[in-house]
mmCIF file of N, CA and C in Angstrom:
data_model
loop_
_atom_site.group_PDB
_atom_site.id
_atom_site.type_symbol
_atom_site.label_atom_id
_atom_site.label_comp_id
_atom_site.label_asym_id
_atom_site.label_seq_id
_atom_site.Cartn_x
_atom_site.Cartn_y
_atom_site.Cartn_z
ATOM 1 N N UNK A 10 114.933 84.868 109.566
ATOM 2 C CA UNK A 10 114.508 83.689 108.840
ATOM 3 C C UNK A 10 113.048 83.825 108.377
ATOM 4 N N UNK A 11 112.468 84.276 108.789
ATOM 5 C CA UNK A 11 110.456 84.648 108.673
ATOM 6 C C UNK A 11 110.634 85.438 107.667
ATOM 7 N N UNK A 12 111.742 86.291 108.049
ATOM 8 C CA UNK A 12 111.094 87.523 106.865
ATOM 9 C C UNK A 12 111.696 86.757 105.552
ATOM 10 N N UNK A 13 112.904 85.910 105.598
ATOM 11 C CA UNK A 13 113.316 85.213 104.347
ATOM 12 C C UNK A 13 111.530 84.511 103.794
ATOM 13 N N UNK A 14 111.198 83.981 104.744
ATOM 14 C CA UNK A 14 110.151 83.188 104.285
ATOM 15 C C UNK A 14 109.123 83.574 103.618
ATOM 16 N N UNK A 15 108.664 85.243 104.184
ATOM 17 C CA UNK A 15 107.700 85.852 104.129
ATOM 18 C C UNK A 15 107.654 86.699 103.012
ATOM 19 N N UNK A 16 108.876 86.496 102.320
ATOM 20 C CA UNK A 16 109.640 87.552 101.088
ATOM 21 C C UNK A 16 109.179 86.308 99.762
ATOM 22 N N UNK A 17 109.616 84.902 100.214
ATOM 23 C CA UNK A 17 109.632 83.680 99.380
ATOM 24 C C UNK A 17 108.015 83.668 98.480
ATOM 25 N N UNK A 18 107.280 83.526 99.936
ATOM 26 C CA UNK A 18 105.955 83.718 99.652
ATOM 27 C C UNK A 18 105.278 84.658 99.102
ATOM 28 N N UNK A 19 105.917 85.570 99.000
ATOM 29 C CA UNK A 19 105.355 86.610 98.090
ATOM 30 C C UNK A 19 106.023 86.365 96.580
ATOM 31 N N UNK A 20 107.274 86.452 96.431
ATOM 32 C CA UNK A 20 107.392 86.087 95.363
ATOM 33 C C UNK A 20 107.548 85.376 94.375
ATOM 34 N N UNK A 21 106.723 84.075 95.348
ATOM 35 C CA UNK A 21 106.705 82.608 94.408
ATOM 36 C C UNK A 21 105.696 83.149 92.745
ATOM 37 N N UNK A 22 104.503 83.522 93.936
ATOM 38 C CA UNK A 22 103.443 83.352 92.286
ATOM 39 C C UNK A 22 104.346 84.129 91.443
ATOM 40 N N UNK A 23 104.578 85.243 91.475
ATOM 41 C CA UNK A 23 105.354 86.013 90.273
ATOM 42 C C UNK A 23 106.431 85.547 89.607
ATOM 43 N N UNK A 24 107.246 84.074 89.822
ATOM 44 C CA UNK A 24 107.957 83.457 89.401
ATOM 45 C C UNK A 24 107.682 82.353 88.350
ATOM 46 N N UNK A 25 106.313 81.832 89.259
ATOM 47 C CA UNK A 25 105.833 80.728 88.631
ATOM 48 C C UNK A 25 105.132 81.318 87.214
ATOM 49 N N UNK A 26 104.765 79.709 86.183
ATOM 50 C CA UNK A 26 104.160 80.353 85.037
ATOM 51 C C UNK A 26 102.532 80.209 85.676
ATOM 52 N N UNK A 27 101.537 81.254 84.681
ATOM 53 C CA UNK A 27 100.440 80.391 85.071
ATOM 54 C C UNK A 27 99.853 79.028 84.249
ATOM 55 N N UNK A 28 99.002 78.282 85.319
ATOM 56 C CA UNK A 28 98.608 76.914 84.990
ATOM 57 C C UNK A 28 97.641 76.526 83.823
ATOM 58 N N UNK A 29 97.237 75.994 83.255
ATOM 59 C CA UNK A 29 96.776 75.548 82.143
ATOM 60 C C UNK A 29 95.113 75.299 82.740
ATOM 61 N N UNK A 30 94.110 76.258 82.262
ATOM 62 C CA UNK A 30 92.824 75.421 82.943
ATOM 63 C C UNK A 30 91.681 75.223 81.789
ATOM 64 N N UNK A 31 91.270 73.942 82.286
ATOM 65 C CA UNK A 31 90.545 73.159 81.459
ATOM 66 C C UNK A 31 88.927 74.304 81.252
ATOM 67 N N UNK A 32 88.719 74.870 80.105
ATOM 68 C CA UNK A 32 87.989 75.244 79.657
ATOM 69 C C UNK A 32 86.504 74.784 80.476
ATOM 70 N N UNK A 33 86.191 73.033 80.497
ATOM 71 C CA UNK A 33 84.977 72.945 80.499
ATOM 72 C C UNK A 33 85.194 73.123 82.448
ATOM 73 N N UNK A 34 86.145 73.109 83.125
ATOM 74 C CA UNK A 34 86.018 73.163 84.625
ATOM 75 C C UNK A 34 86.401 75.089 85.254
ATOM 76 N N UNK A 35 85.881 75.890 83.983
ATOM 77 C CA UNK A 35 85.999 77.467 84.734
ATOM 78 C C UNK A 35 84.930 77.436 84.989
ATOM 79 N N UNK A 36 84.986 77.943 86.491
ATOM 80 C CA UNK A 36 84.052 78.328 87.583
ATOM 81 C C UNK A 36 83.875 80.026 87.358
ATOM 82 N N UNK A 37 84.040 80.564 86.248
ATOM 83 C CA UNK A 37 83.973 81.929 86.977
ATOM 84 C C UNK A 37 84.504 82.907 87.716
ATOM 85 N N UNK A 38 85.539 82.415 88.246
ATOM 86 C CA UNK A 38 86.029 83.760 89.528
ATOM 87 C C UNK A 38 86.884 84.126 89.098
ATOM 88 N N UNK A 39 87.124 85.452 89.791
ATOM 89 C CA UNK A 39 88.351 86.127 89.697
ATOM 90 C C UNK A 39 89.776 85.593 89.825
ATOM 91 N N UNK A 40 90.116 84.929 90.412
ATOM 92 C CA UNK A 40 91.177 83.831 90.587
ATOM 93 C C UNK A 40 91.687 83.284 89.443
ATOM 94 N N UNK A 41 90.183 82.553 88.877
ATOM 95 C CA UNK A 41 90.638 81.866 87.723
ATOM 96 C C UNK A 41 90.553 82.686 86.320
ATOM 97 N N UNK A 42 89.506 83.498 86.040
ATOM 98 C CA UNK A 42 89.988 84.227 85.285
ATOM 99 C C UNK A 42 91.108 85.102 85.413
ATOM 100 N N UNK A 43 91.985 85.481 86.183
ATOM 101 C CA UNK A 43 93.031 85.866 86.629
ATOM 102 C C UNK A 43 94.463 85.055 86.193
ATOM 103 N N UNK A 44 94.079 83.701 86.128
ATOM 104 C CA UNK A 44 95.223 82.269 86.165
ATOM 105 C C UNK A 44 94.578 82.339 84.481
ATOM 106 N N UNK A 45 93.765 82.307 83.912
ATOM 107 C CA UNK A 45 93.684 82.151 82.275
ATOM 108 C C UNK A 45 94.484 83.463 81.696
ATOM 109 N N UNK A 46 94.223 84.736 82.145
ATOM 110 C CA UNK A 46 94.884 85.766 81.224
ATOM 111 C C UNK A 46 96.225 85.365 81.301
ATOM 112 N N UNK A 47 96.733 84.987 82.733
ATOM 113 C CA UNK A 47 98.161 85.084 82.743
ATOM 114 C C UNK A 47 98.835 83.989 81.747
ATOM 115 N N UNK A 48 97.892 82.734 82.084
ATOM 116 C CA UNK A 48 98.250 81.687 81.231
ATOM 117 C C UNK A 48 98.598 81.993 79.263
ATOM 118 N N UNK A 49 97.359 83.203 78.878
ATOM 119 C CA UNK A 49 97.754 83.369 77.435
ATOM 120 C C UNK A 49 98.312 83.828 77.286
ATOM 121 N N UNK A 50 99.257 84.949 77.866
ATOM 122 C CA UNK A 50 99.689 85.805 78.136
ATOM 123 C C UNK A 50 100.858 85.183 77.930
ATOM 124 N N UNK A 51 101.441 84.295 78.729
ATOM 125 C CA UNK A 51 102.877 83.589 78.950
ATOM 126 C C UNK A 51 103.032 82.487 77.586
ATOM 127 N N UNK A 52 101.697 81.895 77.156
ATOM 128 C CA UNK A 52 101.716 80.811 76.111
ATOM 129 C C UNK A 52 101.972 82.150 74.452
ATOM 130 N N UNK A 53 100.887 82.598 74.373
ATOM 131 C CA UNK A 53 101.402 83.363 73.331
ATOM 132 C C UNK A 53 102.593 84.264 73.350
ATOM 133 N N UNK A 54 102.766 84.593 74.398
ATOM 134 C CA UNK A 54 104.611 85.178 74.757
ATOM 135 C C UNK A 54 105.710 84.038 73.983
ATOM 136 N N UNK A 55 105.287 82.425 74.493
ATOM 137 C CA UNK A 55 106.204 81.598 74.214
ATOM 138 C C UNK A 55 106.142 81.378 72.732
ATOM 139 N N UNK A 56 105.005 81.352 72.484
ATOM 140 C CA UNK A 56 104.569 81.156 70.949
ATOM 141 C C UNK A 56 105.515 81.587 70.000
ATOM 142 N N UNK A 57 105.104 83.466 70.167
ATOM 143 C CA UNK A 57 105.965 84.436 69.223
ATOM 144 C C UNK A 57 106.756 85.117 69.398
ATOM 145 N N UNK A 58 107.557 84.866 70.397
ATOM 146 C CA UNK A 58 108.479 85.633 70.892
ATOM 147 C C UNK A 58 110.145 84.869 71.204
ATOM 148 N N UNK A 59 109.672 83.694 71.410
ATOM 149 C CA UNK A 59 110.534 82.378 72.160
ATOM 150 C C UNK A 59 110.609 81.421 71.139
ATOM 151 N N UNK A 60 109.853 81.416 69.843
ATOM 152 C CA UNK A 60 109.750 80.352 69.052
ATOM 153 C C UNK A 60 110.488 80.478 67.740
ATOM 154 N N UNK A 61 110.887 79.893 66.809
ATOM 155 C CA UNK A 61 111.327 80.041 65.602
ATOM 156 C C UNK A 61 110.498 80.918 64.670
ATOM 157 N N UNK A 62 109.254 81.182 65.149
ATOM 158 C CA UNK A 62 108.333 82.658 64.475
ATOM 159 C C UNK A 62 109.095 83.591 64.631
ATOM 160 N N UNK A 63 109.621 84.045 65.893
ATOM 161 C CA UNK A 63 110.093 85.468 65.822
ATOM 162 C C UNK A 63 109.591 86.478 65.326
ATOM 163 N N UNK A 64 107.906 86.837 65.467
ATOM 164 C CA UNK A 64 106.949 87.613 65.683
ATOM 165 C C UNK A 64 106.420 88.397 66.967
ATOM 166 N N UNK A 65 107.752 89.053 67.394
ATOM 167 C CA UNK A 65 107.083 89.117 69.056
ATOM 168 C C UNK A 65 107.500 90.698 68.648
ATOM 169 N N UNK A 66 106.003 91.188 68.376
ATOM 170 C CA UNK A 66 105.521 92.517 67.827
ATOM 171 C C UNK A 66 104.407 92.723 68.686
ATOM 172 N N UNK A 67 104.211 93.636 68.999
ATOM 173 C CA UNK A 67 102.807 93.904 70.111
ATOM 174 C C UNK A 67 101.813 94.017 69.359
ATOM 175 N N UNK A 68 101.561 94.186 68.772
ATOM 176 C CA UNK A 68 100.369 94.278 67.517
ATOM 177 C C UNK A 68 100.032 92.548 67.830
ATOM 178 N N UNK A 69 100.791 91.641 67.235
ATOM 179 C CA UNK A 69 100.701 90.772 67.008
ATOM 180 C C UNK A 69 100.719 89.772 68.423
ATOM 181 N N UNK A 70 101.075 90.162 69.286
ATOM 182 C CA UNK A 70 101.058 89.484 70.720
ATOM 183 C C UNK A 70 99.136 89.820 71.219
ATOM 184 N N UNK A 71 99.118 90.956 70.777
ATOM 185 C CA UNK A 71 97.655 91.587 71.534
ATOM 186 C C UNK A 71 97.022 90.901 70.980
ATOM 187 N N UNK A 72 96.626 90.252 69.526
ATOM 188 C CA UNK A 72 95.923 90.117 68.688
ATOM 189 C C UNK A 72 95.958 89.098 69.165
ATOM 190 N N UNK A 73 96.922 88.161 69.255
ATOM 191 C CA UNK A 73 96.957 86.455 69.744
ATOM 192 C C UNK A 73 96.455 86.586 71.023
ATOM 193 N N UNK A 74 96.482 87.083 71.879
ATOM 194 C CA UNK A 74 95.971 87.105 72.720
ATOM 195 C C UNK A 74 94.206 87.148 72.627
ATOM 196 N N UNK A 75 93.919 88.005 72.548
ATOM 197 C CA UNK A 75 92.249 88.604 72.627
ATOM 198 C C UNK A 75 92.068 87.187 71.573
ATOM 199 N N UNK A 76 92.585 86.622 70.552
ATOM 200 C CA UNK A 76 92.345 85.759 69.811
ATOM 201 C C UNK A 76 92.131 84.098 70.863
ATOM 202 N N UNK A 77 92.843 84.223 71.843
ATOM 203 C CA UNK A 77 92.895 82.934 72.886
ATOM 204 C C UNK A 77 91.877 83.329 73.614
ATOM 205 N N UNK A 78 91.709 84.061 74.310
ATOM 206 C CA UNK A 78 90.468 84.700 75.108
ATOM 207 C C UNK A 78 89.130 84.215 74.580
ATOM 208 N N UNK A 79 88.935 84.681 73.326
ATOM 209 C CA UNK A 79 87.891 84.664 72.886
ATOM 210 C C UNK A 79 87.425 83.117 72.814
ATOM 211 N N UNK A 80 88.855 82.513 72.160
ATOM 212 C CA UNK A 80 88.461 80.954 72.103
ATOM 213 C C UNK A 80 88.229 80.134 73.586
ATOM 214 N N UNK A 81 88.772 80.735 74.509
ATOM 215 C CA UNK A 81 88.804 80.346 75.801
ATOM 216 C C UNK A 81 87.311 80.428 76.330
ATOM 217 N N UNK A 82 86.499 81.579 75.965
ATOM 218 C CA UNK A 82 85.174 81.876 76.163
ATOM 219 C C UNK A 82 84.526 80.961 75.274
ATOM 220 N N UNK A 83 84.505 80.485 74.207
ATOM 221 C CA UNK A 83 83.466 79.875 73.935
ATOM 222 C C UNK A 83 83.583 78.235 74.352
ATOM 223 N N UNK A 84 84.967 78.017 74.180
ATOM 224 C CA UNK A 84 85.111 76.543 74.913
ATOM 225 C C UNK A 84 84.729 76.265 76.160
ATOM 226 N N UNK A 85 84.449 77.526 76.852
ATOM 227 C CA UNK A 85 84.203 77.337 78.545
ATOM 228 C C UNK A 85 82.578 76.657 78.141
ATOM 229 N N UNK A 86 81.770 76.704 76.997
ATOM 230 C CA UNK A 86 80.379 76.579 76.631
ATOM 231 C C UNK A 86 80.518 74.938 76.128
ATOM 232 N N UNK A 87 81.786 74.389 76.150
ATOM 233 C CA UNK A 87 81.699 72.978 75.823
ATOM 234 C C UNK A 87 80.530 71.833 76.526
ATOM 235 N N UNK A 88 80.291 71.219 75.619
ATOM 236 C CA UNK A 88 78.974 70.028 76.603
ATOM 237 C C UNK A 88 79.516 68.613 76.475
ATOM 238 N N UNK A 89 80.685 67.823 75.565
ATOM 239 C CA UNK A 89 81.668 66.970 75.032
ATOM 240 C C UNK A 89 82.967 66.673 76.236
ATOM 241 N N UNK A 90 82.709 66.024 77.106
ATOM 242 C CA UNK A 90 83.488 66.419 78.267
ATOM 243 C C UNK A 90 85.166 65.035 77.723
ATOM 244 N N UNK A 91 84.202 64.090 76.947
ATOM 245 C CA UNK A 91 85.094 62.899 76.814
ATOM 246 C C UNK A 91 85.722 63.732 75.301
ATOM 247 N N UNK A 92 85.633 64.400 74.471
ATOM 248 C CA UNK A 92 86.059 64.750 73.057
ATOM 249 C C UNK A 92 87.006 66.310 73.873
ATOM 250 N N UNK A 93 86.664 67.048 74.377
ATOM 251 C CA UNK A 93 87.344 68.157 75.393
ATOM 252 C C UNK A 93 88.629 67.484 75.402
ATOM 253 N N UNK A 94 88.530 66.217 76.233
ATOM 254 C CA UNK A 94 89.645 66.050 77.198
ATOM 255 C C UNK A 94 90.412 65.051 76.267
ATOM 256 N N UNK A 95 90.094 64.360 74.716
ATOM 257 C CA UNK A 95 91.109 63.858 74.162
ATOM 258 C C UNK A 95 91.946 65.202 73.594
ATOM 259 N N UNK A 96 91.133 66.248 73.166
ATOM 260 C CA UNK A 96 91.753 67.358 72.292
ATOM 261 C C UNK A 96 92.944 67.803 73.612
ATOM 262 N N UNK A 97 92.390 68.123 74.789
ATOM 263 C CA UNK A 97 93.129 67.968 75.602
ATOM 264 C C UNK A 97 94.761 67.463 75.669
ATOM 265 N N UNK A 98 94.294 66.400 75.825
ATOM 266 C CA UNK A 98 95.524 65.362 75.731
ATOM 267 C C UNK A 98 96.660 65.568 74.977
ATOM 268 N N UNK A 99 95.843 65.419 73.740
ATOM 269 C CA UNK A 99 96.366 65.573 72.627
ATOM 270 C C UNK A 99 97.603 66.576 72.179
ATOM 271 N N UNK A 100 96.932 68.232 72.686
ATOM 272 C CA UNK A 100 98.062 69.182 72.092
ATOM 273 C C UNK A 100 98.432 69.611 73.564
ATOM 274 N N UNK A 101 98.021 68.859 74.306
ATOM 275 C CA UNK A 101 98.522 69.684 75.769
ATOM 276 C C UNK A 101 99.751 69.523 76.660
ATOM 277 N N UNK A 102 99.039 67.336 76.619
ATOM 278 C CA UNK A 102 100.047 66.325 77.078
ATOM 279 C C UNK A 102 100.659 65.692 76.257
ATOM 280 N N UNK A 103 100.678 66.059 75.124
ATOM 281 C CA UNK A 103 101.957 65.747 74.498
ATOM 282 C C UNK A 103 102.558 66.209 74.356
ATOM 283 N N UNK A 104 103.672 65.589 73.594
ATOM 284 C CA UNK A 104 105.320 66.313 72.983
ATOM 285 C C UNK A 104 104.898 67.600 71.370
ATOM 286 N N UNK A 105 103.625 67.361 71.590
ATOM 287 C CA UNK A 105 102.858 68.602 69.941
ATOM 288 C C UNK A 105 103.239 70.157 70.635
ATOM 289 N N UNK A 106 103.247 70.486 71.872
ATOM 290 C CA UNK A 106 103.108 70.914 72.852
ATOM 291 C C UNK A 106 102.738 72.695 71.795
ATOM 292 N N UNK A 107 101.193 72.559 71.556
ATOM 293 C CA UNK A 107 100.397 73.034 71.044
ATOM 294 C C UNK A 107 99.222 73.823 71.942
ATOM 295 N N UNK A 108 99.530 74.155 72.908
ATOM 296 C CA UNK A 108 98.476 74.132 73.762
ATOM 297 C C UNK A 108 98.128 75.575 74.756
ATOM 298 N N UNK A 109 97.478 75.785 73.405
ATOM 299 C CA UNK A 109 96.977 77.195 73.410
ATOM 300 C C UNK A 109 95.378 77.146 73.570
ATOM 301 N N UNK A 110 94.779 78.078 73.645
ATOM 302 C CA UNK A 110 92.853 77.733 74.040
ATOM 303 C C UNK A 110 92.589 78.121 72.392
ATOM 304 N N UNK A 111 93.509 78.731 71.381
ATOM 305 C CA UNK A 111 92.709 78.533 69.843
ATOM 306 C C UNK A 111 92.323 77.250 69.583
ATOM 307 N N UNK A 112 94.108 76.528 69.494
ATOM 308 C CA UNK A 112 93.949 75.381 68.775
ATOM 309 C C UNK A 112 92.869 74.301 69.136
ATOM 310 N N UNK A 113 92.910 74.355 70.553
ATOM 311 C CA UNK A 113 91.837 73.422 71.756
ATOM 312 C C UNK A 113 90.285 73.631 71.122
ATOM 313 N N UNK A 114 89.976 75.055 70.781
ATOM 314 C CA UNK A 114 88.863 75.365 70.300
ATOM 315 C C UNK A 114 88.046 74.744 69.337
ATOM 316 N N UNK A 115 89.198 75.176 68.260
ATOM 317 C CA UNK A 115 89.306 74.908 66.933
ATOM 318 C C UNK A 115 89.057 72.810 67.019
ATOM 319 N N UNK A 116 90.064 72.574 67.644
ATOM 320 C CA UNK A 116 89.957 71.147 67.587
ATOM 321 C C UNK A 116 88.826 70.532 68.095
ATOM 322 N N UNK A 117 88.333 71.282 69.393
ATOM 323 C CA UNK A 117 87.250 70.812 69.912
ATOM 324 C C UNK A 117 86.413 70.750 68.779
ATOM 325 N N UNK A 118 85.567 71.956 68.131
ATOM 326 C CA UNK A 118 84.605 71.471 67.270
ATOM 327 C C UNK A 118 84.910 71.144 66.363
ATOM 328 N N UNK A 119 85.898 70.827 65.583
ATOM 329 C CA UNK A 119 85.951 70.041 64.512
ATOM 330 C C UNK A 119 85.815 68.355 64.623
ATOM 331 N N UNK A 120 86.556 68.284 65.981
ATOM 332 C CA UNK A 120 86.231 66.701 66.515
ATOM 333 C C UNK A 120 84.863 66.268 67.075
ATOM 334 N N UNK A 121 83.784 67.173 67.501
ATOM 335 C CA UNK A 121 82.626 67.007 67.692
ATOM 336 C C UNK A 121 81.610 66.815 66.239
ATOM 337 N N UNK A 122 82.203 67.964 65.193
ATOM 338 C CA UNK A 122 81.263 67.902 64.199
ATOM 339 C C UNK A 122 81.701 66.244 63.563
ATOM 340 N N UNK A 123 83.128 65.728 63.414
ATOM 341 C CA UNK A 123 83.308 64.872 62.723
ATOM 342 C C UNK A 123 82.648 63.706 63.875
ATOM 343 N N UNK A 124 82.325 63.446 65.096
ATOM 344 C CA UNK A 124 82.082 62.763 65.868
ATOM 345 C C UNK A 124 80.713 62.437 65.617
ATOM 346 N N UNK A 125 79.824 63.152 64.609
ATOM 347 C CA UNK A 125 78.793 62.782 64.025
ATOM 348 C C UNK A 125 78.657 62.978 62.590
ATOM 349 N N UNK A 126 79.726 62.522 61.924
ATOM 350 C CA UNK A 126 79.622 62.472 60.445
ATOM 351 C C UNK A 126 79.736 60.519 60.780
ATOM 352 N N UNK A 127 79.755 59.880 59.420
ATOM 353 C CA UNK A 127 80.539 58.923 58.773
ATOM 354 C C UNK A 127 80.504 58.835 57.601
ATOM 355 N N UNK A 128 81.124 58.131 57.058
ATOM 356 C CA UNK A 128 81.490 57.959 55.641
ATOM 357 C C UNK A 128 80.299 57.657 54.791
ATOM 358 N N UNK A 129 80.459 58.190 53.538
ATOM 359 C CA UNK A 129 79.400 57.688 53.133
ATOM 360 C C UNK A 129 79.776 57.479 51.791
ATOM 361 N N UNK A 130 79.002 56.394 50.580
ATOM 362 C CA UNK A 130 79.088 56.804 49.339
ATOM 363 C C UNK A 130 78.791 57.460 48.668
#
């Protein structure tokens, strides 16, 4: 029965997907940068490979990838903790289910720059 258990426990993480982590709360470690690769890894897998794209070309997986990474790195530089976490919401927790670290990026500063525009004549 232990060793059933002891077999379980090993091969939970490799079952599970990895978790979704909020850009402005990476700490740095190995752990978690560890839980982000896997995370783009599995999201751009689902993207182009699993999706009505049907682009699941390694060229094009690598590229989306290093392409999330990169956006993942500069969002970790976010200072907008309340505009973060609507973009958040938005393509993450919803049914958009968009929720990749580009789009998050991308949305982040576009919703910050417009967060100090207004209209004008």
């Amino acid at each position: 029965m232990s060793k059933i258990l002891l077999t379980a426990l090993f091969l939970f993480p490799a079952v599970c997907s990895a978790k979704f982590i909020n850009p402005m709360e990476f700490d740095g470690s190995e752990a978690q940068k560890s839980e982000v690769i896997e995370y783009i890894k599995d999201r751009v897998y689902k993207d182009y490979c699993e999706s009505e794209l049907k682009m699941c070309q390694d060229t094009v997986l690598r590229m989306m990838e290093r392409e999330n990474l990169d956006a993942f790195k500069e969002a970790s530089q976010a200072k907008d903790e309340r505009i973060m976490g609507q973009v958040i919401n938005d393509y993450c927790d919803s049914d958009l289910d968009m929720c990749n670290y580009s789009t998050i990026n991308m949305m982040y500063k576009e919703n910050l720059n417009s967060s100090k525009e207004s209209l004008k004549w």
